[in-house]
Amino acid sequence: MSAYPVTMCGRYALNATAGELIEHFRLIACPEWNARYNIAPQSSIPIIRLKPGAGRVGQMVRWGLIPSWAKDPGIGNKLNNARSETVADKPAFRSSFRRHRCLIPANGFYEWQAVPVEGKVRKQPWFIHPVDPGDLFAFAGLLSAWNAPAGDTVVSTCILTTGPNALMAAIHDRMPVILRPDHFDSWLDPDNQDIDGLRGMLRPCDPAQMAAHPVSPAINRGTVEGQACITPLEVAT
């Protein structure tokens, strides 16, 4: 793989426990989850969906959306993200956008800033997180169920992205769509077919709710894990 992710959003962190996810998102159930600080595409990750007649539930799915019509599941390697500007129209995403939406919880995400150094461009990783240490982001996500020839069903997801807010603009030209809590119910409701209303949620979030700091380039390696991944660069060891 490349030295740093070439797509946005390419890495994120979720170190909240299942109990914390249940409390924060008012879930009726959630699978166990071990803290991760360097989650990459193709990982198994927890998402939140609405179970009709019951409520919000957590579920483990694959990050990298495989459309239900796909002949080769390898297409999911390229569909980690979906641009919010075109998601309602692109064949890979439009069905999921209409009926199969989810939340992807995160303690923060990473982005790589292009920095000129001695005539060359270096990619400096940043960790972007809620300004309130006790808060969590809820990325807007889509779901798809793909039936493998062997009979197994693979449920997969992708993260919707949008243009940058004022904080992100200095770091990167894209960011994940981070939904407000008052949008959760409408976003998750599979009976909500208000396409214009759904599109209206896919905007950059309030920059006042976010903070960012540079982190060690060690995060570039997908095998690196642990709290050191999110430690501010000036105190990293």
mmCIF file of C-alpha atoms in Angstrom:
data_model
loop_
_atom_site.group_PDB
_atom_site.id
_atom_site.type_symbol
_atom_site.label_atom_id
_atom_site.label_comp_id
_atom_site.label_asym_id
_atom_site.label_seq_id
_atom_site.Cartn_x
_atom_site.Cartn_y
_atom_site.Cartn_z
ATOM 1 C CA MET A 1 0.000 0.000 0.000
ATOM 2 C CA SER A 2 1.056 3.622 -0.374
ATOM 3 C CA ALA A 3 2.813 5.472 2.429
ATOM 4 C CA TYR A 4 -0.437 7.278 3.247
ATOM 5 C CA PRO A 5 -4.067 6.824 2.287
ATOM 6 C CA VAL A 6 -4.932 8.303 -1.104
ATOM 7 C CA THR A 7 -8.649 8.607 -0.417
ATOM 8 C CA MET A 8 -10.631 10.581 2.121
ATOM 9 C CA CYS A 9 -11.645 9.338 4.647
ATOM 10 C CA GLY A 10 -8.867 6.728 4.723
ATOM 11 C CA ARG A 11 -8.194 6.083 8.415
ATOM 12 C CA TYR A 12 -10.002 6.744 11.677
ATOM 13 C CA ALA A 13 -10.023 5.838 15.354
ATOM 14 C CA LEU A 14 -12.700 4.329 17.583
ATOM 15 C CA ASN A 15 -11.621 3.606 21.129
ATOM 16 C CA ALA A 16 -15.100 3.830 22.696
ATOM 17 C CA THR A 17 -16.369 0.636 24.286
ATOM 18 C CA ALA A 18 -19.591 -1.119 23.308
ATOM 19 C CA GLY A 19 -21.144 0.199 26.513
ATOM 20 C CA GLU A 20 -20.170 3.754 25.656
ATOM 21 C CA LEU A 21 -21.609 3.384 22.153
ATOM 22 C CA ILE A 22 -24.858 2.043 23.604
ATOM 23 C CA GLU A 23 -25.138 5.003 25.964
ATOM 24 C CA HIS A 24 -24.057 7.708 23.524
ATOM 25 C CA PHE A 25 -26.217 6.594 20.587
ATOM 26 C CA ARG A 26 -29.082 5.072 22.610
ATOM 27 C CA LEU A 27 -28.643 1.583 21.165
ATOM 28 C CA ILE A 28 -30.627 -1.480 22.157
ATOM 29 C CA ALA A 29 -27.662 -3.741 21.350
ATOM 30 C CA CYS A 30 -24.041 -3.459 20.227
ATOM 31 C CA PRO A 31 -21.304 -6.029 19.538
ATOM 32 C CA GLU A 32 -18.184 -6.041 21.665
ATOM 33 C CA TRP A 33 -15.447 -3.795 20.345
ATOM 34 C CA ASN A 34 -11.756 -3.561 21.176
ATOM 35 C CA ALA A 35 -10.243 -0.085 21.020
ATOM 36 C CA ARG A 36 -8.698 0.727 17.631
ATOM 37 C CA TYR A 37 -6.645 3.803 16.805
ATOM 38 C CA ASN A 38 -5.698 3.080 13.188
ATOM 39 C CA ILE A 39 -8.700 1.623 11.377
ATOM 40 C CA ALA A 40 -8.104 1.116 7.666
ATOM 41 C CA PRO A 41 -10.428 0.190 4.797
ATOM 42 C CA GLN A 42 -11.382 -3.495 4.528
ATOM 43 C CA SER A 43 -11.499 -3.726 8.335
ATOM 44 C CA SER A 44 -14.531 -5.076 10.169
ATOM 45 C CA ILE A 45 -16.063 -2.052 11.889
ATOM 46 C CA PRO A 46 -19.152 -1.260 13.991
ATOM 47 C CA ILE A 47 -21.936 0.721 12.385
ATOM 48 C CA ILE A 48 -25.315 1.852 13.710
ATOM 49 C CA ARG A 49 -28.535 1.138 11.846
ATOM 50 C CA LEU A 50 -32.218 1.275 12.611
ATOM 51 C CA LYS A 51 -33.871 -2.080 13.237
ATOM 52 C CA PRO A 52 -37.528 -1.562 12.251
ATOM 53 C CA GLY A 53 -39.883 -1.933 15.174
ATOM 54 C CA ALA A 54 -37.043 -2.139 17.682
ATOM 55 C CA GLY A 55 -34.590 0.760 17.592
ATOM 56 C CA ARG A 56 -30.956 1.529 16.896
ATOM 57 C CA VAL A 57 -28.543 -1.385 16.906
ATOM 58 C CA GLY A 58 -24.832 -1.794 16.403
ATOM 59 C CA GLN A 59 -23.571 -4.257 13.799
ATOM 60 C CA MET A 60 -20.168 -5.332 12.517
ATOM 61 C CA VAL A 61 -19.690 -4.852 8.766
ATOM 62 C CA ARG A 62 -16.858 -4.600 6.249
ATOM 63 C CA TRP A 63 -15.526 -1.141 5.370
ATOM 64 C CA GLY A 64 -15.538 -0.954 1.574
ATOM 65 C CA LEU A 65 -18.969 -1.051 -0.032
ATOM 66 C CA ILE A 66 -19.837 -3.958 -2.336
ATOM 67 C CA PRO A 67 -22.967 -3.133 -4.373
ATOM 68 C CA SER A 68 -25.578 -5.890 -4.330
ATOM 69 C CA TRP A 69 -25.218 -6.290 -8.127
ATOM 70 C CA ALA A 70 -21.432 -6.653 -8.118
ATOM 71 C CA LYS A 71 -19.943 -9.762 -9.732
ATOM 72 C CA ASP A 72 -16.584 -9.316 -7.986
ATOM 73 C CA PRO A 73 -16.381 -8.309 -4.311
ATOM 74 C CA GLY A 74 -13.038 -6.698 -5.075
ATOM 75 C CA ILE A 75 -14.938 -3.588 -6.140
ATOM 76 C CA GLY A 76 -15.296 -2.864 -2.429
ATOM 77 C CA ASN A 77 -11.561 -2.122 -2.278
ATOM 78 C CA LYS A 78 -12.256 1.055 -4.269
ATOM 79 C CA LEU A 79 -15.514 2.109 -2.616
ATOM 80 C CA ASN A 80 -14.412 3.108 0.878
ATOM 81 C CA ASN A 81 -15.911 6.583 0.404
ATOM 82 C CA ALA A 82 -18.743 8.144 -1.587
ATOM 83 C CA ARG A 83 -18.904 11.788 -2.619
ATOM 84 C CA SER A 84 -22.039 13.340 -1.156
ATOM 85 C CA GLU A 85 -22.476 15.534 -4.226
ATOM 86 C CA THR A 86 -23.141 12.519 -6.491
ATOM 87 C CA VAL A 87 -24.198 9.735 -4.123
ATOM 88 C CA ALA A 88 -27.898 9.897 -5.066
ATOM 89 C CA ASP A 89 -27.087 9.278 -8.736
ATOM 90 C CA LYS A 90 -24.077 6.946 -8.918
ATOM 91 C CA PRO A 91 -25.127 3.321 -9.626
ATOM 92 C CA ALA A 92 -22.825 1.958 -6.911
ATOM 93 C CA PHE A 93 -24.481 4.051 -4.195
ATOM 94 C CA ARG A 94 -27.945 5.286 -5.168
ATOM 95 C CA SER A 95 -29.907 2.253 -3.929
ATOM 96 C CA SER A 96 -28.099 2.298 -0.579
ATOM 97 C CA PHE A 97 -28.592 6.059 -0.314
ATOM 98 C CA ARG A 98 -32.332 5.659 -0.712
ATOM 99 C CA ARG A 99 -32.936 2.859 1.755
ATOM 100 C CA HIS A 100 -29.814 1.595 3.535
ATOM 101 C CA ARG A 101 -28.143 4.349 5.529
ATOM 102 C CA CYS A 102 -26.136 4.073 8.739
ATOM 103 C CA LEU A 103 -23.977 5.927 11.235
ATOM 104 C CA ILE A 104 -20.294 5.122 11.651
ATOM 105 C CA PRO A 105 -19.098 6.124 15.136
ATOM 106 C CA ALA A 106 -15.594 7.517 15.581
ATOM 107 C CA ASN A 107 -13.441 9.217 18.182
ATOM 108 C CA GLY A 108 -11.685 11.004 15.344
ATOM 109 C CA PHE A 109 -10.175 10.617 11.883
ATOM 110 C CA TYR A 110 -6.855 11.217 10.160
ATOM 111 C CA GLU A 111 -5.983 13.348 7.178
ATOM 112 C CA TRP A 112 -2.709 14.046 5.427
ATOM 113 C CA GLN A 113 -1.679 17.638 4.756
ATOM 114 C CA ALA A 114 0.670 18.413 1.870
ATOM 115 C CA VAL A 115 3.615 20.347 3.376
ATOM 116 C CA PRO A 116 6.494 21.738 1.279
ATOM 117 C CA VAL A 117 9.876 20.795 2.759
ATOM 118 C CA GLU A 118 13.131 21.742 0.998
ATOM 119 C CA GLY A 119 11.523 21.833 -2.422
ATOM 120 C CA LYS A 120 9.597 18.600 -1.926
ATOM 121 C CA VAL A 121 6.103 17.813 -0.686
ATOM 122 C CA ARG A 122 5.779 15.832 2.513
ATOM 123 C CA LYS A 123 2.504 14.431 3.833
ATOM 124 C CA GLN A 124 1.941 15.387 7.463
ATOM 125 C CA PRO A 125 -0.787 13.360 9.218
ATOM 126 C CA TRP A 126 -3.310 15.165 11.421
ATOM 127 C CA PHE A 127 -5.821 13.760 13.884
ATOM 128 C CA ILE A 128 -9.188 15.526 13.809
ATOM 129 C CA HIS A 129 -11.487 14.915 16.773
ATOM 130 C CA PRO A 130 -14.433 16.405 18.704
ATOM 131 C CA VAL A 131 -13.484 19.481 20.711
ATOM 132 C CA ASP A 132 -15.292 17.869 23.671
ATOM 133 C CA PRO A 133 -13.161 14.864 24.785
ATOM 134 C CA GLY A 134 -16.299 12.973 25.793
ATOM 135 C CA ASP A 135 -17.999 13.345 22.424
ATOM 136 C CA LEU A 136 -18.041 11.089 19.359
ATOM 137 C CA PHE A 137 -18.374 11.769 15.669
ATOM 138 C CA ALA A 138 -21.123 10.049 13.688
ATOM 139 C CA PHE A 139 -20.073 9.735 10.054
ATOM 140 C CA ALA A 140 -22.839 9.393 7.487
ATOM 141 C CA GLY A 141 -22.559 5.916 5.993
ATOM 142 C CA LEU A 142 -24.267 3.626 3.513
ATOM 143 C CA LEU A 143 -24.866 -0.115 3.716
ATOM 144 C CA SER A 144 -25.104 -2.868 1.128
ATOM 145 C CA ALA A 145 -25.648 -6.629 1.337
ATOM 146 C CA TRP A 146 -23.834 -8.739 -1.284
ATOM 147 C CA ASN A 147 -24.658 -12.415 -1.759
ATOM 148 C CA ALA A 148 -21.529 -14.428 -2.488
ATOM 149 C CA PRO A 149 -21.708 -17.405 -4.880
ATOM 150 C CA ALA A 150 -20.991 -19.722 -1.940
ATOM 151 C CA GLY A 151 -24.141 -18.482 -0.239
ATOM 152 C CA ASP A 152 -22.638 -16.151 2.352
ATOM 153 C CA THR A 153 -23.879 -12.583 2.675
ATOM 154 C CA VAL A 154 -21.327 -9.807 3.090
ATOM 155 C CA VAL A 155 -22.658 -6.578 4.588
ATOM 156 C CA SER A 156 -20.424 -3.618 3.792
ATOM 157 C CA THR A 157 -20.312 0.132 4.252
ATOM 158 C CA CYS A 158 -18.740 3.328 2.995
ATOM 159 C CA ILE A 159 -18.274 6.814 4.435
ATOM 160 C CA LEU A 160 -19.816 9.847 2.747
ATOM 161 C CA THR A 161 -17.516 12.810 2.217
ATOM 162 C CA THR A 162 -18.066 16.500 1.539
ATOM 163 C CA GLY A 163 -16.057 19.681 1.091
ATOM 164 C CA PRO A 164 -14.016 21.040 4.001
ATOM 165 C CA ASN A 165 -15.170 23.356 6.745
ATOM 166 C CA ALA A 166 -12.993 26.250 7.923
ATOM 167 C CA LEU A 167 -10.856 24.040 10.175
ATOM 168 C CA MET A 168 -10.298 21.324 7.567
ATOM 169 C CA ALA A 169 -9.609 23.644 4.633
ATOM 170 C CA ALA A 170 -5.989 24.164 5.710
ATOM 171 C CA ILE A 171 -5.445 20.401 5.956
ATOM 172 C CA HIS A 172 -7.383 18.792 3.091
ATOM 173 C CA ASP A 173 -10.048 19.577 0.511
ATOM 174 C CA ARG A 174 -12.434 16.815 1.674
ATOM 175 C CA MET A 175 -13.788 15.587 5.006
ATOM 176 C CA PRO A 176 -16.291 12.973 6.181
ATOM 177 C CA VAL A 177 -19.913 14.026 6.554
ATOM 178 C CA ILE A 178 -20.424 14.293 10.318
ATOM 179 C CA LEU A 179 -24.113 14.227 11.174
ATOM 180 C CA ARG A 180 -25.747 16.232 13.944
ATOM 181 C CA PRO A 181 -27.658 14.237 16.594
ATOM 182 C CA ASP A 182 -30.934 15.824 15.522
ATOM 183 C CA HIS A 183 -30.420 14.287 12.070
ATOM 184 C CA PHE A 184 -29.820 10.726 13.284
ATOM 185 C CA ASP A 185 -33.440 9.557 13.208
ATOM 186 C CA SER A 186 -34.191 10.936 9.759
ATOM 187 C CA TRP A 187 -30.936 9.613 8.337
ATOM 188 C CA LEU A 188 -31.422 6.096 9.702
ATOM 189 C CA ASP A 189 -35.098 5.767 8.806
ATOM 190 C CA PRO A 190 -35.305 3.444 5.750
ATOM 191 C CA ASP A 191 -38.771 4.795 4.972
ATOM 192 C CA ASN A 192 -37.427 8.320 4.609
ATOM 193 C CA GLN A 193 -37.402 8.877 0.841
ATOM 194 C CA ASP A 194 -36.967 12.657 0.973
ATOM 195 C CA ILE A 195 -33.904 12.811 -1.266
ATOM 196 C CA ASP A 196 -33.601 16.589 -1.073
ATOM 197 C CA GLY A 197 -33.888 16.482 2.692
ATOM 198 C CA LEU A 198 -31.237 13.767 2.918
ATOM 199 C CA ARG A 199 -28.919 15.688 0.635
ATOM 200 C CA GLY A 200 -29.378 18.710 2.875
ATOM 201 C CA MET A 201 -27.727 16.832 5.740
ATOM 202 C CA LEU A 202 -24.562 16.179 3.729
ATOM 203 C CA ARG A 203 -22.738 19.389 4.553
ATOM 204 C CA PRO A 204 -19.515 20.222 6.385
ATOM 205 C CA CYS A 205 -20.098 20.220 10.121
ATOM 206 C CA ASP A 206 -19.609 23.205 12.407
ATOM 207 C CA PRO A 207 -15.828 23.723 12.763
ATOM 208 C CA ALA A 208 -16.354 24.919 16.341
ATOM 209 C CA GLN A 209 -17.152 21.313 17.252
ATOM 210 C CA MET A 210 -13.791 20.043 16.007
ATOM 211 C CA ALA A 211 -10.132 20.238 16.989
ATOM 212 C CA ALA A 212 -7.029 18.992 15.184
ATOM 213 C CA HIS A 213 -3.360 18.343 15.878
ATOM 214 C CA PRO A 214 -0.477 16.786 13.930
ATOM 215 C CA VAL A 215 0.560 13.251 14.820
ATOM 216 C CA SER A 216 3.540 11.029 14.155
ATOM 217 C CA PRO A 217 4.079 9.775 10.577
ATOM 218 C CA ALA A 218 4.162 6.306 12.136
ATOM 219 C CA ILE A 219 0.387 6.289 11.539
ATOM 220 C CA ASN A 220 1.197 5.841 7.839
ATOM 221 C CA ARG A 221 1.816 2.161 8.524
ATOM 222 C CA GLY A 222 -1.419 0.211 8.744
ATOM 223 C CA THR A 223 0.083 -2.153 11.333
ATOM 224 C CA VAL A 224 0.675 0.614 13.893
ATOM 225 C CA GLU A 225 -1.840 0.648 16.747
ATOM 226 C CA GLY A 226 -2.374 2.098 20.198
ATOM 227 C CA GLN A 227 -3.000 5.444 21.838
ATOM 228 C CA ALA A 228 0.337 6.777 20.582
ATOM 229 C CA CYS A 229 -1.337 7.103 17.175
ATOM 230 C CA ILE A 230 -3.362 10.094 18.384
ATOM 231 C CA THR A 231 -0.702 11.677 20.613
ATOM 232 C CA PRO A 232 0.123 15.245 19.496
ATOM 233 C CA LEU A 233 3.353 15.251 17.512
ATOM 234 C CA GLU A 234 5.188 17.624 19.818
ATOM 235 C CA VAL A 235 4.926 15.151 22.736
ATOM 236 C CA ALA A 236 5.006 11.875 20.777
ATOM 237 C CA THR A 237 7.755 9.447 21.711
#
